Amino acid sequence: MATLILEDGTTFSGLLFGANVSVSGEVVFQTGMVGYPEALTDPSYRCQLLTLTYPLVGNYGVPKDEDGEFGLSKWFESSKIHAAALIIGELSDDPSHWSSVKSLDQWLKEQGIPGLQGIDTRHLTKKIREKGTMLGKLVVDGTPEDSVPFDNPDKRNLVQEVSTKEPKVFNPSGSLRITVLDCGIKYNQIRCLAQRGACVTVVPWDHPLDSKDFDGLFISNGPGDPQFCQTTINNVRKVVCVESPKPVFGICLGHQLLSLVIGSKTYKMK
């Protein structure tokens, strides 16, 4: 057993699965139909307790981590699980799928990530939707609640934690040169660009930029507050705020960074 405790004192008790550890972070929900292997390995969920609203999770197990096109993982969006915990309504105990090599429970255990099932995810989602993202902690039964402090990951540079440490080139024979600022990129973004004939150079979040190096600039998704990425903002400004800039495209956090580049302000929505 374990209990999810929100910063306003609300509690949700359920069954623990995955790793037998207590964690804290932001509690968020995801209503999309994307699979749980993809969601859990999305770097944008770094340090977040991820609630999936789909009623049954784990029914098709977890696939083998194998390389696909361009040396990218075939089934996952990054090299590991980034969410701090997984919160669901019901866990399937009997996964069945041709690609499955292990259960969701086994995968979470291997990666040291706890899961909580058997709670009213609809009630939790409605609460977060109205109040906005909330801090929370998942406390395993028998662990003193006070020994697991609330942790606000938005107070540190999460982009720096998930970004690549050195430049990497994918599809080097591609005709168009796309530089990608990795602020927490998902592998499928690299794959989509490479499949369309681009030579994709993925660089760290704070990598200096020169328009001579690319035909187009792509700024990825990522976790946390974009205000921590002042180095990125200054670097992008040097290649965007010029008379004839090269094409630039952002997604999610990338959009926020572009807004900051041109002098707008960002704030966290509910």
mmCIF file of C-alpha atoms in Angstrom, residues 1-4 12-16 116-119 141:
data_model
loop_
_atom_site.group_PDB
_atom_site.id
_atom_site.type_symbol
_atom_site.label_atom_id
_atom_site.label_comp_id
_atom_site.label_asym_id
_atom_site.label_seq_id
_atom_site.Cartn_x
_atom_site.Cartn_y
_atom_site.Cartn_z
ATOM 1 C CA MET A 1 0.000 0.000 0.000
ATOM 2 C CA ALA A 2 1.005 3.627 -0.495
ATOM 3 C CA THR A 3 -0.557 7.070 -0.242
ATOM 4 C CA LEU A 4 -0.420 10.055 -2.561
ATOM 5 C CA PHE A 12 -5.337 9.130 -2.137
ATOM 6 C CA SER A 13 -4.542 5.633 -0.861
ATOM 7 C CA GLY A 14 -3.953 2.741 -3.235
ATOM 8 C CA LEU A 15 -1.864 -0.294 -4.093
ATOM 9 C CA LEU A 16 1.854 0.101 -4.701
ATOM 10 C CA LEU A 116 0.184 3.662 -7.515
ATOM 11 C CA GLN A 117 -3.026 1.993 -8.656
ATOM 12 C CA GLY A 118 -6.549 1.652 -7.362
ATOM 13 C CA ILE A 119 -7.287 5.347 -6.870
ATOM 14 C CA ASP A 141 3.176 2.538 3.984
#
